[in-house]
Tab-separated table of C-alpha atoms in Angstrom:
chain	number	residue	atom	x	y	z
A	1	MET	CA	112.463	123.718	85.779
A	2	ASP	CA	109.067	124.107	84.080
A	3	GLU	CA	106.651	121.229	83.427
A	4	ALA	CA	107.670	120.683	79.810
A	5	SER	CA	111.362	120.621	80.742
A	6	GLU	CA	110.664	118.148	83.528
A	7	ARG	CA	108.957	115.796	81.055
A	8	ARG	CA	111.807	116.079	78.527
A	9	SER	CA	114.319	115.332	81.260
A	10	ALA	CA	112.278	112.364	82.473
A	11	TRP	CA	111.928	110.996	78.930
A	12	GLY	CA	115.688	111.226	78.517
A	13	ARG	CA	116.281	109.144	81.633
A	14	ILE	CA	113.610	106.616	80.617
A	15	VAL	CA	114.969	106.149	77.089
A	16	GLY	CA	118.494	105.885	78.441
A	17	ALA	CA	117.490	103.209	80.947
A	18	ALA	CA	115.581	101.230	78.307
A	19	HIS	CA	118.515	101.426	75.876
A	20	GLU	CA	120.952	100.273	78.549
A	21	ALA	CA	118.702	97.335	79.439
A	22	GLY	CA	118.028	96.520	75.788
A	23	THR	CA	114.256	96.724	76.278
A	24	ALA	CA	111.364	98.786	74.977
A	25	VAL	CA	109.910	101.694	76.922
A	26	THR	CA	106.977	100.271	78.881
A	27	VAL	CA	104.926	101.168	81.942
A	28	ALA	CA	107.143	98.829	83.966
A	29	THR	CA	110.284	100.531	82.638
A	30	VAL	CA	109.005	103.958	83.636
A	31	CYS	CA	107.949	102.765	87.088
A	32	THR	CA	111.458	101.453	87.726
A	33	VAL	CA	113.116	104.690	86.587
A	34	CYS	CA	110.572	106.752	88.528
A	35	ALA	CA	111.326	104.802	91.707
A	36	GLU	CA	115.062	105.370	91.331
A	37	GLU	CA	114.714	109.054	90.458
A	38	LEU	CA	112.341	109.852	93.328
A	39	GLU	CA	114.106	107.608	95.860
A	40	ALA	CA	110.980	105.488	96.282
A	41	ASP	CA	111.434	101.954	97.560
A	42	ALA	CA	108.418	100.651	95.644
A	43	VAL	CA	105.954	101.970	93.055
A	44	GLY	CA	102.483	100.806	92.118
A	45	ILE	CA	99.850	101.805	89.567
A	46	THR	CA	96.163	100.972	89.844
A	47	LEU	CA	93.777	101.663	86.958
A	48	ILE	CA	90.343	102.997	87.819
A	49	THR	CA	87.787	103.156	85.032
A	50	ASP	CA	84.331	104.668	85.317
A	51	GLY	CA	85.259	105.303	88.940
A	52	GLU	CA	84.760	101.582	89.411
A	53	LEU	CA	86.933	98.875	87.832
A	54	ARG	CA	90.284	98.595	89.566
A	55	VAL	CA	93.189	96.632	88.138
A	56	VAL	CA	96.834	96.741	89.200
A	57	ALA	CA	98.736	97.788	86.070
A	58	CYS	CA	102.222	97.764	87.579
A	59	ALA	CA	103.997	96.952	90.828
A	60	THR	CA	107.765	97.179	91.104
A	61	ASP	CA	107.935	94.495	93.782
A	62	GLU	CA	105.865	92.310	96.083
A	63	ARG	CA	105.422	95.138	98.618
A	64	ALA	CA	103.823	97.392	96.015
A	65	SER	CA	101.628	94.540	94.792
A	66	ARG	CA	100.421	93.810	98.321
A	67	LEU	CA	99.683	97.468	99.055
A	68	GLU	CA	97.789	98.040	95.816
A	69	ASP	CA	95.689	94.955	96.515
A	70	CYS	CA	95.177	96.005	100.142
A	71	GLN	CA	93.592	99.256	99.004
A	72	LEU	CA	91.236	97.315	96.742
A	73	ILE	CA	90.190	95.080	99.621
A	74	ALA	CA	89.871	97.789	102.268
A	75	GLY	CA	88.308	100.484	100.095
A	76	GLU	CA	90.611	103.081	101.623
A	77	GLY	CA	94.079	104.458	101.121
A	78	PRO	CA	96.021	107.036	99.131
A	79	CYS	CA	94.957	105.559	95.777
A	80	THR	CA	91.253	106.069	96.470
A	81	GLU	CA	91.788	109.511	97.949
A	82	ALA	CA	94.023	110.782	95.133
A	83	PHE	CA	91.588	109.558	92.482
A	84	LEU	CA	88.413	110.859	94.097
A	85	GLN	CA	89.894	114.259	94.949
A	86	ASP	CA	91.938	114.468	91.731
A	87	THR	CA	94.924	115.720	93.661
A	88	TRP	CA	98.291	114.927	95.188
A	89	VAL	CA	97.991	112.939	98.430
A	90	GLU	CA	100.920	112.381	100.770
A	91	GLU	CA	101.374	110.820	104.184
A	92	PRO	CA	105.013	111.130	105.305
A	93	ALA	CA	104.561	109.233	108.580
A	94	LEU	CA	102.033	106.437	108.164
A	95	HIS	CA	102.540	104.994	111.619
A	96	CYS	CA	101.973	108.164	113.627
A	97	PRO	CA	98.457	107.950	115.113
A	98	PRO	CA	95.735	108.695	114.405
A	99	SER	CA	95.891	106.909	111.075
A	100	ARG	CA	93.853	108.324	108.198
A	101	TRP	CA	93.678	104.823	106.634
A	102	PRO	CA	93.716	102.223	109.454
A	103	ALA	CA	93.553	99.048	107.336
A	104	PHE	CA	96.026	100.325	104.746
A	105	THR	CA	98.422	101.515	107.458
A	106	GLN	CA	98.378	98.091	109.083
A	107	CYS	CA	99.203	96.475	105.753
A	108	ALA	CA	101.977	99.017	105.114
A	109	ALA	CA	103.517	98.248	108.495
A	110	GLY	CA	103.491	94.572	107.617
A	111	VAL	CA	105.681	95.133	104.556
A	112	GLY	CA	107.896	97.800	106.119
A	113	ILE	CA	106.522	100.883	104.360
A	114	GLY	CA	106.489	104.096	106.401
A	115	ALA	CA	105.482	106.814	103.908
A	116	VAL	CA	103.386	107.130	100.765
A	117	ALA	CA	102.564	109.697	98.120
A	118	ALA	CA	99.903	109.269	95.429
A	119	LEU	CA	98.874	111.272	92.391
A	120	PRO	CA	96.257	110.716	89.692
A	121	LEU	CA	97.122	109.588	86.185
A	122	SER	CA	95.189	111.710	83.730
A	123	ILE	CA	95.184	113.225	80.274
A	124	GLY	CA	92.963	116.254	80.023
A	125	ASP	CA	89.695	115.437	81.756
A	126	LEU	CA	90.267	111.680	81.501
A	127	ARG	CA	91.421	110.146	84.789
A	128	ILE	CA	92.555	106.569	84.370
A	129	GLY	CA	94.284	105.626	87.593
A	130	VAL	CA	96.763	106.508	90.299
A	131	LEU	CA	100.525	106.342	90.766
A	132	ASP	CA	101.557	105.339	94.306
A	133	LEU	CA	105.079	106.016	95.601
A	134	TYR	CA	106.120	104.027	98.673
A	135	ARG	CA	109.068	104.653	101.006
A	136	THR	CA	110.309	102.542	103.875
A	137	ARG	CA	111.355	105.547	105.943
A	138	SER	CA	109.070	108.343	107.132
A	139	SER	CA	109.809	111.252	104.799
A	140	THR	CA	108.291	113.952	102.608
A	141	LEU	CA	109.129	114.404	98.946
A	142	THR	CA	110.870	117.680	98.160
A	143	GLY	CA	109.323	120.249	95.850
A	144	ASP	CA	111.630	119.172	93.027
A	145	GLN	CA	110.765	115.523	93.565
A	146	ARG	CA	107.087	116.353	93.534
A	147	ASN	CA	107.452	118.190	90.209
A	148	ARG	CA	109.309	115.204	88.754
A	149	ALA	CA	106.592	112.874	90.046
A	150	PHE	CA	103.984	114.808	88.041
A	151	ALA	CA	106.214	114.576	84.953
A	152	TYR	CA	106.418	110.806	85.328
A	153	ALA	CA	102.668	110.599	85.966
A	154	ARG	CA	101.982	112.379	82.675
A	155	ILE	CA	104.272	110.015	80.777
A	156	LEU	CA	102.778	107.000	82.500
A	157	ALA	CA	99.250	108.097	81.600
A	158	VAL	CA	100.186	108.052	77.904
A	159	LEU	CA	101.895	104.662	78.165
A	160	VAL	CA	99.025	103.159	80.165
A	161	LEU	CA	96.582	104.150	77.434
A	162	ASP	CA	98.905	102.598	74.852
A	163	GLU	CA	99.037	99.312	76.803
A	164	HIS	CA	95.340	99.418	77.800
A	165	PRO	CA	93.555	101.081	74.823
A	166	HIS	CA	90.134	99.869	76.026
A	167	LEU	CA	90.257	102.664	78.616
A	168	LEU	CA	89.536	105.147	75.826
A	169	THR	CA	86.277	103.437	74.885
A	170	MET	CA	84.751	103.342	78.348
A	171	GLY	CA	82.165	105.876	79.419
A	172	THR	CA	82.615	108.418	82.153
A	173	HIS	CA	80.586	108.196	85.354
A	174	ALA	CA	80.711	110.141	88.579
A	175	SER	CA	83.278	108.715	90.989
A	176	GLN	CA	82.027	107.304	94.254
A	177	PRO	CA	83.864	106.620	97.510
A	178	GLY	CA	85.429	103.224	98.007
A	179	PRO	CA	85.968	100.366	95.580
A	180	GLN	CA	82.629	100.418	93.764
A	181	GLY	CA	83.724	97.748	91.325
A	182	TYR	CA	86.260	94.985	90.977
A	183	PRO	CA	87.948	93.014	88.212
A	184	PRO	CA	85.547	90.553	86.512
A	185	THR	CA	87.115	87.570	88.296
A	186	VAL	CA	86.088	88.970	91.676
A	187	HIS	CA	82.481	89.509	90.581
A	188	GLN	CA	82.396	85.987	89.148
A	189	ALA	CA	83.674	84.554	92.424
A	190	ALA	CA	81.144	86.561	94.433
A	191	GLY	CA	78.329	85.229	92.249
A	192	MET	CA	79.503	81.657	92.681
A	193	LEU	CA	79.901	82.085	96.432
A	194	ALA	CA	76.416	83.602	96.687
A	195	ALA	CA	74.904	80.676	94.773
A	196	ARG	CA	76.660	78.140	96.991
A	197	THR	CA	75.833	79.763	100.324
A	198	GLY	CA	72.509	81.528	99.815
A	199	LEU	CA	74.089	84.920	100.517
A	200	THR	CA	73.302	88.037	98.523
A	201	THR	CA	76.010	88.995	96.050
A	202	ASP	CA	76.893	92.022	98.190
A	203	ASP	CA	77.322	89.824	101.264
A	204	ALA	CA	79.324	87.291	99.272
A	205	LEU	CA	81.616	90.058	98.062
A	206	ALA	CA	82.017	91.270	101.631
A	207	ARG	CA	82.957	87.719	102.681
A	208	LEU	CA	85.571	87.530	99.926
A	209	ARG	CA	87.095	90.811	101.078
A	210	ALA	CA	87.001	89.803	104.727
A	211	HIS	CA	88.641	86.451	104.002
A	212	ALA	CA	91.396	88.068	101.932
A	213	TYR	CA	92.043	90.705	104.584
A	214	SER	CA	92.006	88.390	107.609
A	215	ASN	CA	94.266	85.839	105.917
A	216	ASP	CA	96.600	88.419	104.379
A	217	LEU	CA	95.860	87.183	100.846
A	218	PRO	CA	95.495	89.057	97.542
A	219	LEU	CA	91.841	89.537	96.627
A	220	LEU	CA	92.326	88.021	93.169
A	221	GLU	CA	93.931	84.930	94.710
A	222	THR	CA	90.913	84.552	97.004
A	223	ALA	CA	88.575	84.901	94.013
A	224	ASP	CA	90.496	82.262	92.062
A	225	HIS	CA	90.239	79.989	95.115
A	226	VAL	CA	86.429	80.211	95.008
A	227	ILE	CA	86.203	79.830	91.217
A	228	SER	CA	88.262	76.638	91.435
A	229	GLY	CA	85.488	75.168	93.602
A	230	ARG	CA	87.209	75.303	96.969
A	231	SER	CA	85.548	76.621	100.131
A	232	LEU	CA	86.793	79.654	101.994
A	233	ASP	CA	86.016	78.022	105.329
A	234	PRO	CA	84.176	74.959	106.683
A	235	GLU	CA	80.991	76.931	107.205
A	236	GLU	CA	80.818	78.264	103.679
A	237	ASP	CA	78.832	75.394	102.220
A	238	ALA	CA	76.147	75.615	104.890
A	239	THR	CA	73.237	77.695	103.679
A	240	PRO	CA	72.441	80.443	106.266
């Protein structure tokens, strides 16, 4: 089946699922259908604008949410690699050493995920994020499944722009390795932590990431913790 036929077929399944559920066609709807069609146990989408700002746009369950956030904290994983290289990235056996993404692999093991595939969301030259497909068992997507994944990625790119139109107004900058930027809440928390502790903002951001990682917490939850005025640890309020 050619690319156009794959997209028509995918649209048919999406519209049918939305009609059956009595809901509109949304990014969340497509992620659910995509997961079922590609036999993925969880699906996540992270938006990356200007090669910097990263926001989770969709997660089909808590596992996907944790893994998307883990990649933001660690600065490594299939999302980063697929976006930077603008290509399909797949690891069918995450837990077979040596790991290409040590921190991400550890997080994946913690939520029972054994395989991942990622592909960029783009329209023309505009890359806006990444679609991550997670499986509990070690496995490789078939050629047909891979073709269908690209069809869903194209549809999702259109829907993401519809739900997040500000992406069209942002400039384009060269992508850099790692999470070069974070949602505004994280930057605000880093600034507050730096002011309270005498750290540089870069060091404060590193402390936020380290605290989230070591305590197995979402980065945004850690940021909200700081913004609310609470300390990350007893030593935080002591100026170095």
